Structures are given as C-alpha cells and as structure tokens.
mmCIF file of C-alpha atoms and ligand atoms in Angstrom:
data_model
loop_
_atom_site.group_PDB
_atom_site.id
_atom_site.type_symbol
_atom_site.label_atom_id
_atom_site.label_comp_id
_atom_site.label_asym_id
_atom_site.label_seq_id
_atom_site.Cartn_x
_atom_site.Cartn_y
_atom_site.Cartn_z
ATOM 1 C CA UNK A 213 -0.629 15.629 -17.905
ATOM 2 C CA UNK A 214 2.007 15.150 -15.239
ATOM 3 C CA UNK A 215 3.596 11.971 -14.073
ATOM 4 C CA UNK A 216 4.253 8.386 -14.976
ATOM 5 C CA UNK A 217 2.639 6.969 -18.101
ATOM 6 C CA UNK A 218 1.663 3.626 -19.548
ATOM 7 C CA UNK A 219 5.045 3.011 -21.242
ATOM 8 C CA UNK A 220 6.849 3.175 -17.936
ATOM 9 C CA UNK A 221 4.305 0.944 -16.206
ATOM 10 C CA UNK A 222 4.479 -1.620 -19.027
ATOM 11 C CA UNK A 223 8.280 -1.619 -18.732
ATOM 12 C CA UNK A 224 7.920 -2.210 -14.987
ATOM 13 C CA UNK A 225 5.575 -5.120 -15.657
ATOM 14 C CA UNK A 226 8.142 -6.800 -17.857
ATOM 15 C CA UNK A 227 10.945 -6.100 -15.378
ATOM 16 C CA UNK A 228 9.220 -7.495 -12.267
ATOM 17 C CA UNK A 229 7.499 -10.405 -14.006
ATOM 18 C CA UNK A 230 8.388 -13.653 -12.222
ATOM 19 C CA UNK A 231 9.606 -11.743 -9.161
ATOM 20 C CA UNK A 232 6.231 -10.679 -7.739
ATOM 21 C CA UNK A 233 2.964 -12.564 -7.838
ATOM 22 C CA UNK A 234 0.314 -11.898 -10.424
ATOM 23 C CA UNK A 235 -2.366 -11.878 -7.735
ATOM 24 C CA UNK A 236 -5.845 -13.314 -7.986
ATOM 25 C CA UNK A 237 -8.931 -11.246 -8.842
ATOM 26 C CA UNK A 238 -11.433 -13.142 -6.705
ATOM 27 C CA UNK A 239 -15.178 -12.694 -7.160
ATOM 28 C CA UNK A 240 -16.820 -11.783 -3.847
ATOM 29 C CA UNK A 241 -20.285 -13.344 -3.744
ATOM 30 C CA UNK A 242 -21.389 -11.391 -0.695
ATOM 31 C CA UNK A 243 -20.218 -7.964 -1.922
ATOM 32 C CA UNK A 244 -21.607 -8.648 -5.412
ATOM 33 C CA UNK A 245 -25.004 -9.506 -3.934
ATOM 34 C CA UNK A 246 -24.935 -6.397 -1.773
ATOM 35 C CA UNK A 247 -23.917 -4.037 -4.620
ATOM 36 C CA UNK A 248 -25.989 -5.605 -7.419
ATOM 37 C CA UNK A 249 -22.898 -5.808 -9.671
ATOM 38 C CA UNK A 250 -19.911 -8.162 -9.773
ATOM 39 C CA UNK A 251 -17.301 -7.134 -7.181
ATOM 40 C CA UNK A 252 -13.784 -8.597 -7.447
ATOM 41 C CA UNK A 253 -11.055 -8.488 -4.802
ATOM 42 C CA UNK A 254 -7.526 -7.895 -6.118
ATOM 43 C CA UNK A 255 -5.659 -9.775 -3.409
ATOM 44 C CA UNK A 256 -2.319 -7.988 -3.077
ATOM 45 C CA UNK A 257 -2.368 -9.240 0.509
ATOM 46 C CA UNK A 258 -1.116 -12.511 -1.033
ATOM 47 C CA UNK A 259 2.239 -11.020 -2.118
ATOM 48 C CA UNK A 260 5.217 -12.669 -0.381
ATOM 49 C CA UNK A 261 5.811 -9.788 2.071
ATOM 50 C CA UNK A 262 2.077 -9.344 2.646
ATOM 51 C CA UNK A 263 1.530 -6.170 0.607
ATOM 52 C CA UNK A 264 1.665 -4.670 -2.896
ATOM 53 C CA UNK A 265 4.740 -2.639 -1.908
ATOM 54 C CA UNK A 266 6.897 -5.479 -3.217
ATOM 55 C CA UNK A 267 6.029 -4.352 -6.771
ATOM 56 C CA UNK A 268 7.388 -0.822 -6.473
ATOM 57 C CA UNK A 269 10.397 -1.835 -4.405
ATOM 58 C CA UNK A 270 11.308 -4.646 -6.817
ATOM 59 C CA UNK A 271 10.993 -2.371 -9.837
ATOM 60 C CA UNK A 272 13.136 0.287 -8.143
ATOM 61 C CA UNK A 273 15.870 -2.170 -7.139
ATOM 62 C CA UNK A 274 15.944 -3.799 -10.579
ATOM 63 C CA UNK A 275 16.345 -0.370 -12.185
ATOM 64 C CA UNK A 276 19.616 0.270 -10.338
ATOM 65 C CA UNK A 277 23.129 -0.399 -11.625
ATOM 66 C CA UNK A 278 25.426 -2.996 -10.032
ATOM 67 C CA UNK A 279 27.448 -0.318 -8.290
ATOM 68 C CA UNK A 280 24.433 1.192 -6.556
ATOM 69 C CA UNK A 281 23.210 -2.260 -5.522
ATOM 70 C CA UNK A 282 26.549 -2.994 -3.921
ATOM 71 C CA UNK A 283 26.723 0.310 -2.022
ATOM 72 C CA UNK A 284 23.212 -0.350 -0.807
ATOM 73 C CA UNK A 285 19.704 0.986 -0.422
ATOM 74 C CA UNK A 286 18.453 2.941 2.565
ATOM 75 C CA UNK A 287 15.033 3.621 4.026
ATOM 76 C CA UNK A 288 13.544 4.510 7.394
ATOM 77 C CA UNK A 289 10.305 2.585 6.866
ATOM 78 C CA UNK A 290 9.528 -0.027 9.526
ATOM 79 C CA UNK A 291 6.310 -1.046 7.825
ATOM 80 C CA UNK A 292 5.356 -2.642 4.538
ATOM 81 C CA UNK A 293 7.818 -0.613 2.456
ATOM 82 C CA UNK A 294 10.742 -1.600 4.686
ATOM 83 C CA UNK A 295 9.803 -5.265 4.396
ATOM 84 C CA UNK A 296 9.357 -5.013 0.658
ATOM 85 C CA UNK A 297 12.671 -3.266 0.135
ATOM 86 C CA UNK A 298 14.489 -5.811 2.298
ATOM 87 C CA UNK A 299 12.934 -8.661 0.317
ATOM 88 C CA UNK A 300 13.578 -7.071 -3.086
ATOM 89 C CA UNK A 301 17.188 -6.231 -2.206
ATOM 90 C CA UNK A 302 17.912 -9.755 -1.025
ATOM 91 C CA UNK A 303 16.405 -11.264 -4.162
ATOM 92 C CA UNK A 304 18.735 -9.106 -6.311
ATOM 93 C CA UNK A 305 21.818 -9.527 -4.141
ATOM 94 C CA UNK A 306 21.757 -5.878 -3.118
ATOM 95 C CA UNK A 307 22.536 -4.467 0.314
ATOM 96 C CA UNK A 308 19.639 -2.893 2.218
ATOM 97 C CA UNK A 309 19.891 -0.794 5.385
ATOM 98 C CA UNK A 310 16.658 -0.131 7.264
ATOM 99 C CA UNK A 311 16.985 2.658 9.846
ATOM 100 C CA UNK A 312 14.740 2.460 12.912
ATOM 101 C CA UNK A 313 14.387 4.298 16.189
ATOM 102 C CA UNK A 314 15.019 2.580 19.512
ATOM 103 C CA UNK A 315 11.258 2.644 20.110
ATOM 104 C CA UNK A 316 10.444 0.214 17.297
ATOM 105 C CA UNK A 317 9.196 -3.089 18.781
ATOM 106 C CA UNK A 318 11.479 -6.128 18.618
ATOM 107 C CA UNK A 319 9.118 -8.141 16.401
ATOM 108 C CA UNK A 320 9.347 -5.512 13.646
ATOM 109 C CA UNK A 321 13.136 -5.448 13.886
ATOM 110 C CA UNK A 322 13.302 -9.253 13.729
ATOM 111 C CA UNK A 323 10.953 -9.345 10.721
ATOM 112 C CA UNK A 324 13.243 -7.053 8.725
ATOM 113 C CA UNK A 325 16.389 -8.925 9.815
ATOM 114 C CA UNK A 326 14.782 -12.212 8.822
ATOM 115 C CA UNK A 327 14.398 -10.785 5.311
ATOM 116 C CA UNK A 328 18.175 -10.320 5.174
ATOM 117 C CA UNK A 329 18.450 -6.554 5.639
ATOM 118 C CA UNK A 330 20.811 -4.671 7.945
ATOM 119 C CA UNK A 331 19.010 -2.830 10.725
ATOM 120 C CA UNK A 332 20.443 0.386 12.126
ATOM 121 C CA UNK A 333 18.951 1.579 15.423
ATOM 122 C CA UNK A 334 19.275 5.334 15.946
ATOM 123 C CA UNK A 335 17.566 7.882 18.175
ATOM 124 C CA UNK A 336 14.122 7.745 19.658
ATOM 125 C CA UNK A 337 11.807 8.888 16.894
ATOM 126 C CA UNK A 338 10.913 8.189 13.290
ATOM 127 C CA UNK A 339 12.479 11.556 12.403
ATOM 128 C CA UNK A 340 15.827 10.428 13.865
ATOM 129 C CA UNK A 341 15.637 7.250 11.781
ATOM 130 C CA UNK A 342 14.800 9.282 8.678
ATOM 131 C CA UNK A 343 17.781 11.551 9.323
ATOM 132 C CA UNK A 344 20.117 8.571 9.565
ATOM 133 C CA UNK A 345 18.812 7.201 6.256
ATOM 134 C CA UNK A 346 19.472 10.594 4.653
ATOM 135 C CA UNK A 347 22.973 10.671 6.156
ATOM 136 C CA UNK A 348 23.745 7.234 4.676
ATOM 137 C CA UNK A 349 22.727 8.571 1.276
ATOM 138 C CA UNK A 350 24.705 11.799 1.637
ATOM 139 C CA UNK A 351 27.869 10.487 3.264
ATOM 140 C CA UNK A 352 28.112 6.819 2.339
ATOM 141 C CA UNK A 353 26.653 6.804 -1.158
ATOM 142 C CA UNK A 354 23.630 4.592 -0.498
ATOM 143 C CA UNK A 355 20.535 5.046 -2.674
ATOM 144 C CA UNK A 356 17.270 6.170 -1.109
ATOM 145 C CA UNK A 357 14.194 4.287 -2.251
ATOM 146 C CA UNK A 358 11.223 6.221 -0.850
ATOM 147 C CA UNK A 359 7.890 4.491 -0.184
ATOM 148 C CA UNK A 360 5.750 6.347 -2.756
ATOM 149 C CA UNK A 361 7.107 9.525 -4.384
ATOM 150 C CA UNK A 362 9.477 7.903 -6.897
ATOM 151 C CA UNK A 363 8.859 7.131 -10.601
ATOM 152 C CA UNK A 364 10.007 3.493 -10.423
ATOM 153 C CA UNK A 365 7.939 2.872 -7.286
ATOM 154 C CA UNK A 366 4.811 4.408 -8.839
ATOM 155 C CA UNK A 367 5.339 2.451 -12.069
ATOM 156 C CA UNK A 368 5.745 -0.777 -10.084
ATOM 157 C CA UNK A 369 2.487 -0.219 -8.190
ATOM 158 C CA UNK A 370 0.829 0.647 -11.512
ATOM 159 C CA UNK A 371 1.356 -2.909 -12.753
ATOM 160 C CA UNK A 372 -1.680 -3.829 -10.619
ATOM 161 C CA UNK A 373 -3.773 -1.624 -12.901
ATOM 162 C CA UNK A 374 -2.480 -3.432 -15.992
ATOM 163 C CA UNK A 375 -3.393 -6.804 -14.487
ATOM 164 C CA UNK A 376 -6.903 -5.547 -13.727
ATOM 165 C CA UNK A 377 -7.352 -4.175 -17.256
ATOM 166 C CA UNK A 378 -6.040 -7.408 -18.823
ATOM 167 C CA UNK A 379 -8.132 -9.763 -16.692
ATOM 168 C CA UNK A 380 -11.356 -7.750 -16.319
ATOM 169 C CA UNK A 381 -11.611 -5.214 -19.175
ATOM 170 C CA UNK A 382 -15.286 -4.734 -18.279
ATOM 171 C CA UNK A 383 -14.271 -3.012 -15.018
ATOM 172 C CA UNK A 384 -16.072 0.298 -14.450
ATOM 173 C CA UNK A 385 -14.812 1.196 -10.980
ATOM 174 C CA UNK A 386 -11.602 0.580 -9.020
ATOM 175 C CA UNK A 387 -11.337 1.314 -5.268
ATOM 176 C CA UNK A 388 -7.768 1.989 -4.106
ATOM 177 C CA UNK A 389 -6.414 2.568 -0.569
ATOM 178 C CA UNK A 390 -4.788 6.021 -0.470
ATOM 179 C CA UNK A 391 -1.947 7.354 1.684
ATOM 180 C CA UNK A 392 1.127 8.880 0.015
ATOM 181 C CA UNK A 393 -0.513 8.043 -3.287
ATOM 182 C CA UNK A 394 2.084 5.866 -5.014
ATOM 183 C CA UNK A 395 -0.430 3.059 -5.287
ATOM 184 C CA UNK A 396 -3.357 5.231 -6.389
ATOM 185 C CA UNK A 397 -1.243 7.244 -8.859
ATOM 186 C CA UNK A 398 0.199 4.148 -10.535
ATOM 187 C CA UNK A 399 -3.054 2.213 -10.656
ATOM 188 C CA UNK A 400 -5.042 5.226 -11.888
ATOM 189 C CA UNK A 401 -2.463 5.965 -14.614
ATOM 190 C CA UNK A 402 -2.741 2.396 -15.904
ATOM 191 C CA UNK A 403 -6.531 2.191 -15.618
ATOM 192 C CA UNK A 404 -7.209 5.587 -17.243
ATOM 193 C CA UNK A 405 -4.902 4.686 -20.140
ATOM 194 C CA UNK A 406 -6.343 1.219 -20.715
ATOM 195 C CA UNK A 407 -9.989 1.634 -19.581
ATOM 196 C CA UNK A 408 -10.683 5.362 -20.042
ATOM 197 C CA UNK A 409 -14.305 5.101 -18.943
ATOM 198 C CA UNK A 410 -13.559 3.464 -15.590
ATOM 199 C CA UNK A 411 -13.633 5.541 -12.408
ATOM 200 C CA UNK A 412 -10.843 5.292 -9.816
ATOM 201 C CA UNK A 413 -11.646 6.300 -6.230
ATOM 202 C CA UNK A 414 -9.098 6.664 -3.414
ATOM 203 C CA UNK A 415 -10.087 5.568 0.099
ATOM 204 C CA UNK A 416 -8.454 6.881 3.289
ATOM 205 C CA UNK A 417 -9.217 6.935 6.988
ATOM 206 C CA UNK A 418 -10.771 10.142 8.292
ATOM 207 C CA UNK A 419 -8.087 10.329 11.009
ATOM 208 C CA UNK A 420 -5.095 12.006 9.331
ATOM 209 C CA UNK A 421 -5.882 11.780 5.602
ATOM 210 C CA UNK A 422 -2.852 13.603 4.233
ATOM 211 C CA UNK A 423 -3.557 13.323 0.502
ATOM 212 C CA UNK A 424 -7.190 14.329 0.955
ATOM 213 C CA UNK A 425 -6.222 17.443 2.947
ATOM 214 C CA UNK A 426 -3.566 18.293 0.366
ATOM 215 C CA UNK A 427 -5.954 17.903 -2.575
ATOM 216 C CA UNK A 428 -8.415 20.179 -0.819
ATOM 217 C CA UNK A 429 -5.715 22.775 -0.139
ATOM 218 C CA UNK A 430 -4.430 22.578 -3.736
ATOM 219 C CA UNK A 431 -0.901 21.791 -2.517
ATOM 220 C CA UNK A 432 0.881 19.349 -0.177
ATOM 221 C CA UNK A 433 0.109 20.256 3.432
ATOM 222 C CA UNK A 434 1.220 18.730 6.750
ATOM 223 C CA UNK A 435 -1.356 16.779 8.733
ATOM 224 C CA UNK A 436 -1.311 15.623 12.314
ATOM 225 C CA UNK A 437 -0.648 11.886 12.454
ATOM 226 C CA UNK A 438 -3.319 10.142 14.526
ATOM 227 C CA UNK A 439 -3.610 6.566 15.669
ATOM 228 C CA UNK A 440 -5.784 4.543 13.290
ATOM 229 C CA UNK A 441 -6.626 0.938 12.468
ATOM 230 C CA UNK A 442 -5.370 1.747 8.960
ATOM 231 C CA UNK A 443 -1.839 2.344 10.271
ATOM 232 C CA UNK A 444 -0.240 1.713 6.860
ATOM 233 C CA UNK A 445 -2.121 4.778 5.589
ATOM 234 C CA UNK A 446 -0.609 7.119 8.207
ATOM 235 C CA UNK A 447 1.982 9.835 7.558
ATOM 236 C CA UNK A 448 2.280 12.842 5.270
ATOM 237 C CA UNK A 449 2.738 13.065 1.508
ATOM 238 C CA UNK A 450 5.915 15.171 1.807
ATOM 239 C CA UNK A 451 5.856 18.937 1.424
ATOM 240 C CA UNK A 452 8.355 18.555 -1.433
ATOM 241 C CA UNK A 453 6.119 16.026 -3.183
ATOM 242 C CA UNK A 454 7.120 15.714 -6.849
ATOM 243 C CA UNK A 455 4.857 13.123 -8.470
ATOM 244 C CA UNK A 456 2.033 11.571 -6.505
ATOM 245 C CA UNK A 457 0.191 14.750 -5.517
ATOM 246 C CA UNK A 458 -0.201 15.977 -9.101
ATOM 247 C CA UNK A 459 -1.061 12.498 -10.379
ATOM 248 C CA UNK A 460 -3.732 11.940 -7.720
ATOM 249 C CA UNK A 461 -5.117 15.425 -8.403
ATOM 250 C CA UNK A 462 -5.321 14.767 -12.138
ATOM 251 C CA UNK A 463 -6.364 11.095 -12.163
ATOM 252 C CA UNK A 464 -8.574 10.277 -9.168
ATOM 253 C CA UNK A 465 -12.319 10.726 -9.610
ATOM 254 C CA UNK A 466 -12.985 11.047 -5.890
ATOM 255 C CA UNK A 467 -11.618 10.424 -2.402
ATOM 256 C CA UNK A 468 -13.748 8.834 0.338
ATOM 257 C CA UNK A 469 -12.885 8.984 4.061
ATOM 258 C CA UNK A 470 -13.882 6.307 6.591
ATOM 259 C CA UNK A 471 -14.393 6.144 10.338
ATOM 260 C CA UNK A 472 -12.511 3.674 12.513
ATOM 261 C CA UNK A 473 -15.681 1.622 13.078
ATOM 262 C CA UNK A 474 -16.251 1.401 9.314
ATOM 263 C CA UNK A 475 -12.678 0.160 8.832
ATOM 264 C CA UNK A 476 -13.138 -2.435 11.594
ATOM 265 C CA UNK A 477 -16.254 -3.683 9.804
ATOM 266 C CA UNK A 478 -14.162 -4.101 6.630
ATOM 267 C CA UNK A 479 -11.596 -6.212 8.502
ATOM 268 C CA UNK A 480 -14.379 -8.348 10.011
ATOM 269 C CA UNK A 481 -16.117 -8.854 6.663
ATOM 270 C CA UNK A 482 -12.840 -9.821 4.971
ATOM 271 C CA UNK A 483 -12.268 -12.487 7.610
ATOM 272 C CA UNK A 484 -15.749 -13.943 8.102
ATOM 273 C CA UNK A 485 -17.169 -13.594 4.567
ATOM 274 C CA UNK A 486 -14.095 -13.745 2.324
ATOM 275 C CA UNK A 487 -11.784 -15.914 4.438
ATOM 276 C CA UNK A 488 -9.000 -13.336 4.238
ATOM 277 C CA UNK A 489 -6.793 -11.833 6.934
ATOM 278 C CA UNK A 490 -6.522 -8.179 5.925
ATOM 279 C CA UNK A 491 -4.976 -5.211 7.737
ATOM 280 C CA UNK A 492 -6.900 -1.961 8.239
ATOM 281 C CA UNK A 493 -5.356 -0.200 5.238
ATOM 282 C CA UNK A 494 -6.122 -3.213 3.075
ATOM 283 C CA UNK A 495 -9.757 -3.351 4.136
ATOM 284 C CA UNK A 496 -10.804 0.231 3.338
ATOM 285 C CA UNK A 497 -12.224 -0.586 -0.109
ATOM 286 C CA UNK A 498 -14.406 -3.350 1.308
ATOM 287 C CA UNK A 499 -15.345 -1.032 4.186
ATOM 288 C CA UNK A 500 -16.403 1.763 1.833
ATOM 289 C CA UNK A 501 -18.752 -0.608 -0.009
ATOM 290 C CA UNK A 502 -20.214 -1.993 3.234
ATOM 291 C CA UNK A 503 -20.795 1.521 4.540
ATOM 292 C CA UNK A 504 -22.748 2.391 1.394
ATOM 293 C CA UNK A 505 -20.321 5.205 0.605
ATOM 294 C CA UNK A 506 -19.763 4.269 -3.052
ATOM 295 C CA UNK A 507 -22.185 4.563 -5.953
ATOM 296 C CA UNK A 508 -21.627 1.219 -7.718
ATOM 297 C CA UNK A 509 -22.848 1.259 -11.324
ATOM 298 C CA UNK A 510 -21.065 -1.728 -12.854
ATOM 299 C CA UNK A 511 -18.292 -4.312 -12.409
ATOM 300 C CA UNK A 512 -16.049 -3.184 -9.571
ATOM 301 C CA UNK A 513 -12.547 -4.086 -8.402
ATOM 302 C CA UNK A 514 -11.541 -3.571 -4.774
ATOM 303 C CA UNK A 515 -7.795 -3.432 -4.230
ATOM 304 C CA UNK A 516 -6.968 -5.329 -1.028
ATOM 305 C CA UNK A 517 -3.515 -3.889 -0.380
ATOM 306 C CA UNK A 518 -2.072 -5.827 2.572
ATOM 307 C CA UNK A 519 -2.432 -8.332 5.387
ATOM 308 C CA UNK A 520 0.184 -7.264 7.965
ATOM 309 C CA UNK A 521 -1.824 -6.687 11.120
ATOM 310 C CA UNK A 522 -0.925 -7.493 14.706
ATOM 311 C CA UNK A 523 -2.472 -10.880 15.456
ATOM 312 C CA UNK A 524 -3.906 -9.913 18.836
ATOM 313 C CA UNK A 525 -5.508 -6.788 17.402
ATOM 314 C CA UNK A 526 -6.949 -8.790 14.522
ATOM 315 C CA UNK A 527 -8.436 -11.367 16.873
ATOM 316 C CA UNK A 528 -10.000 -8.626 18.969
ATOM 317 C CA UNK A 529 -11.601 -7.038 15.901
ATOM 318 C CA UNK A 530 -12.976 -10.184 14.288
ATOM 319 C CA UNK A 531 -14.226 -11.703 17.570
ATOM 320 C CA UNK A 532 -15.473 -8.673 19.475
ATOM 321 C CA UNK A 533 -17.379 -10.871 21.935
ATOM 322 C CA UNK A 534 -14.210 -12.711 22.887
ATOM 323 C CA UNK A 535 -12.395 -9.815 24.499
ATOM 324 C CA UNK A 536 -12.103 -11.788 27.731
ATOM 325 C CA UNK A 537 -10.482 -14.783 26.030
ATOM 326 C CA UNK A 538 -6.774 -14.936 26.524
ATOM 327 C CA UNK A 539 -4.716 -14.318 23.410
ATOM 328 C CA UNK A 540 -3.545 -17.569 21.851
ATOM 329 C CA UNK A 541 -6.394 -19.622 23.281
ATOM 330 C CA UNK A 542 -8.005 -19.662 19.876
ATOM 331 C CA UNK A 543 -5.144 -20.168 17.470
ATOM 332 C CA UNK A 544 -6.306 -20.356 13.866
HETATM 333 C C1 PLP B 969 1.605 1.734 1.781
HETATM 334 C C2 PLP B 969 0.290 1.098 1.861
HETATM 335 C C3 PLP B 969 -0.864 1.720 1.334
HETATM 336 C C4 PLP B 969 -0.864 3.105 0.739
HETATM 337 O O1 PLP B 969 0.006 3.247 -0.364
HETATM 338 P P1 PLP B 969 0.448 4.687 -0.852
HETATM 339 O O2 PLP B 969 1.234 4.454 -2.075
HETATM 340 O O3 PLP B 969 1.284 5.291 0.264
HETATM 341 O O4 PLP B 969 -0.787 5.497 -1.049
HETATM 342 C C5 PLP B 969 -2.065 1.016 1.396
HETATM 343 N N1 PLP B 969 -2.150 -0.211 1.956
HETATM 344 C C6 PLP B 969 -1.065 -0.824 2.477
HETATM 345 C C7 PLP B 969 -1.239 -2.184 3.073
HETATM 346 C C8 PLP B 969 0.190 -0.201 2.440
HETATM 347 O O5 PLP B 969 1.261 -0.839 2.958
#
C-alpha cells in the first residue's frame, strides 16, 4: 500500500510531543443519546492556533536542518495552515514568509504577523500569492511546506489517530473532515494500523468537494471552488498530488457530503449542546451524525478540526433569530 506508515507517524508523535497539545476526547452526552453508542469529540479546536494543522506544520519544521530553518519557510496559505506554520516556525526559531494577495483582509494579515511571520503582499489573487511562494523557493532557497501533500505533514496529522487508538481502543468509527486529505490520510493510516476493524469516514461539503470528485474520477481532478460555511475545506487536491489521493483511496471506508444547512446545524449544536465554538470545517462530523447520514454501530470518535470562524458569522449562525441585533451587542 502507498503512503505514510505507522513508523513515520510514531516518529512524528515523539518529535512534536510537548510542542502541540494532546487534545481531549470529550464524551458528548447529547450525540451519544442520539446515536445509541458513546460518541467522543476529539477537540483539535483547542490547539494553540485553533486547528490540528499545528501538528503537521510542527513536525515538518522540526524535520528540517538548521540551514533550511534559517533560510526560511514559505507558503501562500492565509488560513489555518498559514497560522500553524507561522506558529511552528517561531517556536523553532525559523523564518517564515506567508505570501498573500492584496485582497486578503487586514485581520488575517495581522493574525499572521502577530504569530511572528513575515507577510509578503503580492498581486490580487491567491494564484499570484502562490506564484510568489514558489519564486521564493526557486530563487531564494526557502523551503515550501504545503498544507497537506507532504509526508511530514501527513505524519504529523496522523498523530491524532495514535492518540485516539491509545485513549479509546474500543473505537469502531472515526469521522474526519476531508479537504486535501492530509488529515484523513494520516488519521486513517494510524487507525487502520492500530485498530484494523475500525471504519474511517471522510466528511466534506457538497459545494466543491475536491477529494470526493477525484476519488470518483479515479485520479485528481480540478473542481470549481464555491463559497461554503466549511471554508477551510475549500480548494483542490493538486493535479500533481503525490500522497494524499492514493492514501484516501486506499484507506477511507466512505466519503459523505453535506449541505450548507446541515453544516450550520453542526455549528449550532457544537455551541449550544457542547459549549464549543467550532468553524464550519470543524463541525462536519457532528453535522453528519445530526443529519442521520452515518450508520453508527459502536463507539465513535468525531474529529473536531478547528475553531477559526468569523465572530459575526458565528453569532448569526448560532442565534438565527437575532439577525437584527447589532454585532457586539451580545459579547460572550
Ligand atoms: C485544513 C483543514 C481541514 C482539512 O484538512 P485536509 O488535510 O486538507 O483534508 C479540516 N478542518 C480544518 C479546520 C482545517 O483547517
């Protein structure tokens, strides 16, 4: 079988230990009652940068030599990967350059700067930013750390699977948010090695599910990127995909797609029933259970992948009746 195996994930676990949180596996009373089996939430939303991406980024940075750290790391991600890389680089005394287009909102730029990274503003599209990151690699010797299709990134995300297997070896089902597939590939590799009878199901939004379309086509295909509440799940898997496509093909038992209203319900449930602020991408596992889209046959773990959602949007989703209330009038 292709891809990253247990040895590499175990090595990642040792490497990043003490640098990322070993997050809680919290029993959800309401989801357990609804499903008739214990349901646990793996709260990666509690990582310091608000998502699991800190695991892969930290493992990738720690795997570099001193020279590469000094020359620097480059990425064009403005989202959770960019934050994670900035944080991981700072913690290791490495330079990080995050390339962004002039259209990226100021709050995102400030968030990355506050984490100690250099921000380079170029062009007016994500493609322009990506090109600049590639130029820095080509011409200035920086190292690219991509958000999912990289062995050290996949192995880092896979450490979540080891924690699940160690803490809850009775687990029979794991629900994993799915975009480029670094998270699902790593977690599935760990779970299938340690708990061979457990199923692993990837969850995406119906609007622009790149890995799902690619799995159906039998090869990586481009998909139109559409606006979605699960914005961290947007984007393609890369037509030159080297690892995550084959691993998801070989390791995932199923992929489930959700509507925007189903995702919103997941965000609302997380807030009102679990007391957790969760972004759309992080709520898809909860949403899939609420929508009755998953056949639950035993102890289940739902991976809650992140919490970075615009505050005004979150307020609008969790208090739909309050649309008329001015933002900020109900600070929590
Ligand atoms: C990146 C991300 C995902 C998807 O991870 P992939 O490795 O791209 O599949 C899911 N949830 C959140 C919050 C993310 O930031």
